[in-house]
Amino acid sequence: MGASGRHEEAAVSIIQTTEPDEATGVVAEIYADDQRHLGYVPEHTRVMAVNPEAYLAWEQLARAIAAQLGLRRYELVTLAAAQGAHSEHCRLAHGARMLTLVDEEPLEAIARDYRHADLSEAEVAMMEYAERISTDAAGMTDADTLRLRELGFTDREIVDITLAAAARNYFSRAIQALGVAVDVPPGLSDRLRGALLAPL
């Protein structure tokens, strides 16, 4: 089955959400922000905005991490952490965001196998570290952190990489647990969509 077919058949969360034309107050502001930046309100926004205060706190946390880490590193870490968490939601959403930073062909290579894409050794190590946070955080040791330091990352950068990956797990696992339908962002080609989902 094609990638698009997988998402068209996705179940809708049982959580009752507010329709965009009925939203008021903080929820309306959250929806309006997505409308401005994405052109629509994703299903995960509707579900997470059931607790709008927590949603805004999450957004503030993500911005604080990305501002220090840099957008390219933040998005690469997010893709790797989402891969480890088997999050279709976040792989697709952040794959679309990466298109503002990377052309489609190199992004497809990164999505399919970042270890054999045109990335620096430091970027590959950073993504491996982020993916492991999603799959085996309890098994990580100083050796994982020291590898990043040896490749030139500062302690602040290592902390920010860790926070970005851990924060992705918070959001990914929450929307997975709540059975949120997977939105396919507009503008993703079938090839890129397939590449983003292939490692999952």
Tab-separated table of C-alpha atoms in Angstrom:
chain	number	residue	atom	x	y	z
A	1	MET	CA	0.000	0.000	0.000
A	2	GLY	CA	1.272	3.488	-0.801
A	3	ALA	CA	2.238	5.928	1.900
A	4	SER	CA	-0.753	8.134	1.273
A	5	GLY	CA	-3.127	5.191	1.652
A	6	ARG	CA	-1.741	4.435	5.091
A	7	HIS	CA	-2.724	7.847	6.377
A	8	GLU	CA	-6.094	8.058	4.714
A	9	GLU	CA	-7.107	4.957	6.668
A	10	ALA	CA	-5.759	6.166	10.015
A	11	ALA	CA	-8.219	6.114	12.882
A	12	VAL	CA	-9.326	9.370	14.463
A	13	SER	CA	-8.553	9.863	18.152
A	14	ILE	CA	-11.476	9.379	20.529
A	15	ILE	CA	-10.509	12.662	22.195
A	16	GLN	CA	-13.151	15.274	21.421
A	17	THR	CA	-11.576	18.407	19.954
A	18	THR	CA	-12.765	21.880	19.050
A	19	GLU	CA	-13.384	22.651	15.392
A	20	PRO	CA	-11.406	25.644	14.089
A	21	ASP	CA	-14.539	27.691	13.421
A	22	GLU	CA	-15.734	27.087	16.995
A	23	ALA	CA	-12.458	27.761	18.826
A	24	THR	CA	-12.221	30.666	21.241
A	25	GLY	CA	-9.595	32.182	23.518
A	26	VAL	CA	-6.208	30.475	23.751
A	27	VAL	CA	-7.299	27.537	21.604
A	28	ALA	CA	-8.316	29.920	18.816
A	29	GLU	CA	-4.888	31.567	19.030
A	30	ILE	CA	-3.138	28.183	18.798
A	31	TYR	CA	-5.224	27.220	15.776
A	32	ALA	CA	-4.614	30.595	14.121
A	33	ASP	CA	-0.857	30.159	14.502
A	34	ASP	CA	-0.993	26.836	12.646
A	35	GLN	CA	-3.218	28.345	9.976
A	36	ARG	CA	-0.653	31.104	9.417
A	37	HIS	CA	2.375	28.825	9.295
A	38	LEU	CA	0.946	25.610	7.843
A	39	GLY	CA	-2.243	26.630	6.087
A	40	TYR	CA	-4.337	24.205	8.162
A	41	VAL	CA	-4.773	22.909	11.706
A	42	PRO	CA	-3.235	19.422	12.073
A	43	GLU	CA	-5.053	16.765	14.039
A	44	HIS	CA	-2.236	16.614	16.600
A	45	THR	CA	-2.657	20.315	17.347
A	46	ARG	CA	-6.388	19.860	17.945
A	47	VAL	CA	-5.830	16.988	20.356
A	48	MET	CA	-2.936	18.519	22.278
A	49	ALA	CA	-4.739	21.873	22.491
A	50	VAL	CA	-7.349	20.189	24.692
A	51	ASN	CA	-4.833	21.316	27.335
A	52	PRO	CA	-3.845	24.642	25.743
A	53	GLU	CA	-1.594	25.712	28.630
A	54	ALA	CA	0.519	22.565	28.284
A	55	TYR	CA	0.571	22.954	24.499
A	56	LEU	CA	1.888	26.523	24.769
A	57	ALA	CA	4.487	25.418	27.316
A	58	TRP	CA	5.619	22.705	24.897
A	59	GLU	CA	5.904	25.240	22.076
A	60	GLN	CA	7.949	27.547	24.291
A	61	LEU	CA	10.268	24.680	25.254
A	62	ALA	CA	10.784	23.665	21.616
A	63	ARG	CA	11.572	27.248	20.596
A	64	ALA	CA	14.032	27.662	23.467
A	65	ILE	CA	15.909	24.524	22.433
A	66	ALA	CA	15.897	25.287	18.700
A	67	ALA	CA	17.051	28.880	19.219
A	68	GLN	CA	20.304	27.717	20.794
A	69	LEU	CA	20.843	24.554	18.757
A	70	GLY	CA	20.145	26.098	15.369
A	71	LEU	CA	17.291	25.111	13.071
A	72	ARG	CA	19.225	22.644	10.903
A	73	ARG	CA	20.582	20.695	13.865
A	74	TYR	CA	17.243	20.847	15.640
A	75	GLU	CA	15.399	19.390	12.648
A	76	LEU	CA	18.003	16.661	12.044
A	77	VAL	CA	17.830	15.656	15.706
A	78	THR	CA	14.035	15.676	15.522
A	79	LEU	CA	13.983	13.408	12.462
A	80	ALA	CA	16.344	10.954	14.156
A	81	ALA	CA	14.458	10.952	17.457
A	82	ALA	CA	11.147	10.501	15.616
A	83	GLN	CA	12.673	7.584	13.720
A	84	GLY	CA	13.625	5.903	16.982
A	85	ALA	CA	10.148	6.559	18.368
A	86	HIS	CA	8.489	5.192	15.191
A	87	SER	CA	6.547	8.427	14.892
A	88	GLU	CA	4.921	8.851	11.487
A	89	HIS	CA	3.398	12.112	12.715
A	90	CYS	CA	6.711	13.784	13.465
A	91	ARG	CA	8.675	12.278	10.577
A	92	LEU	CA	6.183	13.747	8.109
A	93	ALA	CA	5.698	17.083	9.861
A	94	HIS	CA	9.398	17.736	10.316
A	95	GLY	CA	10.281	16.330	6.924
A	96	ALA	CA	8.082	19.084	5.511
A	97	ARG	CA	9.857	21.638	7.697
A	98	MET	CA	13.251	20.415	6.504
A	99	LEU	CA	12.266	21.316	2.944
A	100	THR	CA	12.847	24.941	3.913
A	101	LEU	CA	16.471	24.053	4.704
A	102	VAL	CA	17.401	21.224	2.319
A	103	ASP	CA	16.413	20.391	-1.271
A	104	GLU	CA	14.160	17.377	-1.749
A	105	GLU	CA	16.755	14.995	-3.201
A	106	PRO	CA	19.316	15.263	-0.373
A	107	LEU	CA	16.474	15.256	2.163
A	108	GLU	CA	15.177	12.002	0.688
A	109	ALA	CA	18.642	10.477	1.166
A	110	ILE	CA	18.764	11.687	4.779
A	111	ALA	CA	15.278	10.320	5.422
A	112	ARG	CA	16.034	6.878	4.004
A	113	ASP	CA	19.417	6.394	5.689
A	114	TYR	CA	21.110	9.369	7.309
A	115	ARG	CA	24.288	7.350	7.868
A	116	HIS	CA	24.849	7.190	4.108
A	117	ALA	CA	23.611	10.629	3.126
A	118	ASP	CA	25.790	13.666	2.476
A	119	LEU	CA	26.115	14.639	6.135
A	120	SER	CA	29.186	15.409	8.193
A	121	GLU	CA	30.533	12.875	10.674
A	122	ALA	CA	29.377	15.163	13.475
A	123	GLU	CA	25.824	15.354	12.099
A	124	VAL	CA	25.619	11.572	11.739
A	125	ALA	CA	26.871	11.076	15.300
A	126	MET	CA	24.375	13.651	16.567
A	127	MET	CA	21.516	11.816	14.842
A	128	GLU	CA	22.665	8.413	16.113
A	129	TYR	CA	22.748	9.852	19.626
A	130	ALA	CA	19.236	11.287	19.213
A	131	GLU	CA	17.856	8.044	17.808
A	132	ARG	CA	19.316	6.090	20.715
A	133	ILE	CA	17.602	8.397	23.187
A	134	SER	CA	14.329	7.182	21.653
A	135	THR	CA	15.261	3.506	21.713
A	136	ASP	CA	17.610	2.915	24.646
A	137	ALA	CA	18.079	5.991	26.838
A	138	ALA	CA	18.512	3.819	29.943
A	139	GLY	CA	21.429	2.026	28.313
A	140	MET	CA	23.355	5.159	27.414
A	141	THR	CA	26.644	5.944	29.146
A	142	ASP	CA	29.290	8.663	29.239
A	143	ALA	CA	30.735	7.105	26.088
A	144	ASP	CA	27.742	8.352	24.094
A	145	THR	CA	28.266	11.903	25.277
A	146	LEU	CA	32.051	11.761	24.947
A	147	ARG	CA	31.740	10.790	21.298
A	148	LEU	CA	29.873	14.033	20.620
A	149	ARG	CA	32.446	16.037	22.583
A	150	GLU	CA	35.273	14.439	20.586
A	151	LEU	CA	33.555	15.581	17.393
A	152	GLY	CA	33.557	19.170	18.561
A	153	PHE	CA	30.209	19.647	20.288
A	154	THR	CA	30.266	21.854	23.369
A	155	ASP	CA	28.610	20.765	26.589
A	156	ARG	CA	25.788	23.235	25.923
A	157	GLU	CA	25.244	21.755	22.455
A	158	ILE	CA	25.221	18.215	23.859
A	159	VAL	CA	22.615	19.213	26.436
A	160	ASP	CA	20.510	20.914	23.743
A	161	ILE	CA	20.722	17.871	21.431
A	162	THR	CA	19.603	15.715	24.350
A	163	LEU	CA	16.743	18.060	25.197
A	164	ALA	CA	15.582	18.207	21.573
A	165	ALA	CA	15.456	14.421	21.302
A	166	ALA	CA	13.815	13.954	24.701
A	167	ALA	CA	11.233	16.649	23.959
A	168	ARG	CA	10.399	14.922	20.674
A	169	ASN	CA	9.725	11.733	22.590
A	170	TYR	CA	7.320	13.581	24.874
A	171	PHE	CA	5.268	14.908	21.979
A	172	SER	CA	5.515	11.842	19.714
A	173	ARG	CA	4.538	9.367	22.401
A	174	ALA	CA	1.663	11.502	23.650
A	175	ILE	CA	-0.001	11.724	20.242
A	176	GLN	CA	0.694	8.045	19.540
A	177	ALA	CA	-0.893	7.036	22.850
A	178	LEU	CA	-3.961	9.178	22.125
A	179	GLY	CA	-4.467	7.576	18.719
A	180	VAL	CA	-4.112	10.841	16.817
A	181	ALA	CA	-4.616	10.533	13.069
A	182	VAL	CA	-1.494	11.110	10.973
A	183	ASP	CA	-1.705	14.244	8.848
A	184	VAL	CA	0.219	14.370	5.582
A	185	PRO	CA	1.485	17.936	5.181
A	186	PRO	CA	0.702	19.498	1.809
A	187	GLY	CA	3.649	19.746	-0.546
A	188	LEU	CA	5.248	16.402	0.286
A	189	SER	CA	5.877	14.337	-2.831
A	190	ASP	CA	5.066	10.629	-2.789
A	191	ARG	CA	8.786	9.839	-3.020
A	192	LEU	CA	9.701	11.993	-0.031
A	193	ARG	CA	6.741	10.723	1.967
A	194	GLY	CA	7.868	7.166	1.290
A	195	ALA	CA	11.462	7.977	2.227
A	196	LEU	CA	10.418	9.565	5.530
A	197	LEU	CA	8.327	6.547	6.499
A	198	ALA	CA	10.617	3.804	5.140
A	199	PRO	CA	12.847	3.493	8.267
A	200	LEU	CA	9.803	3.032	10.502
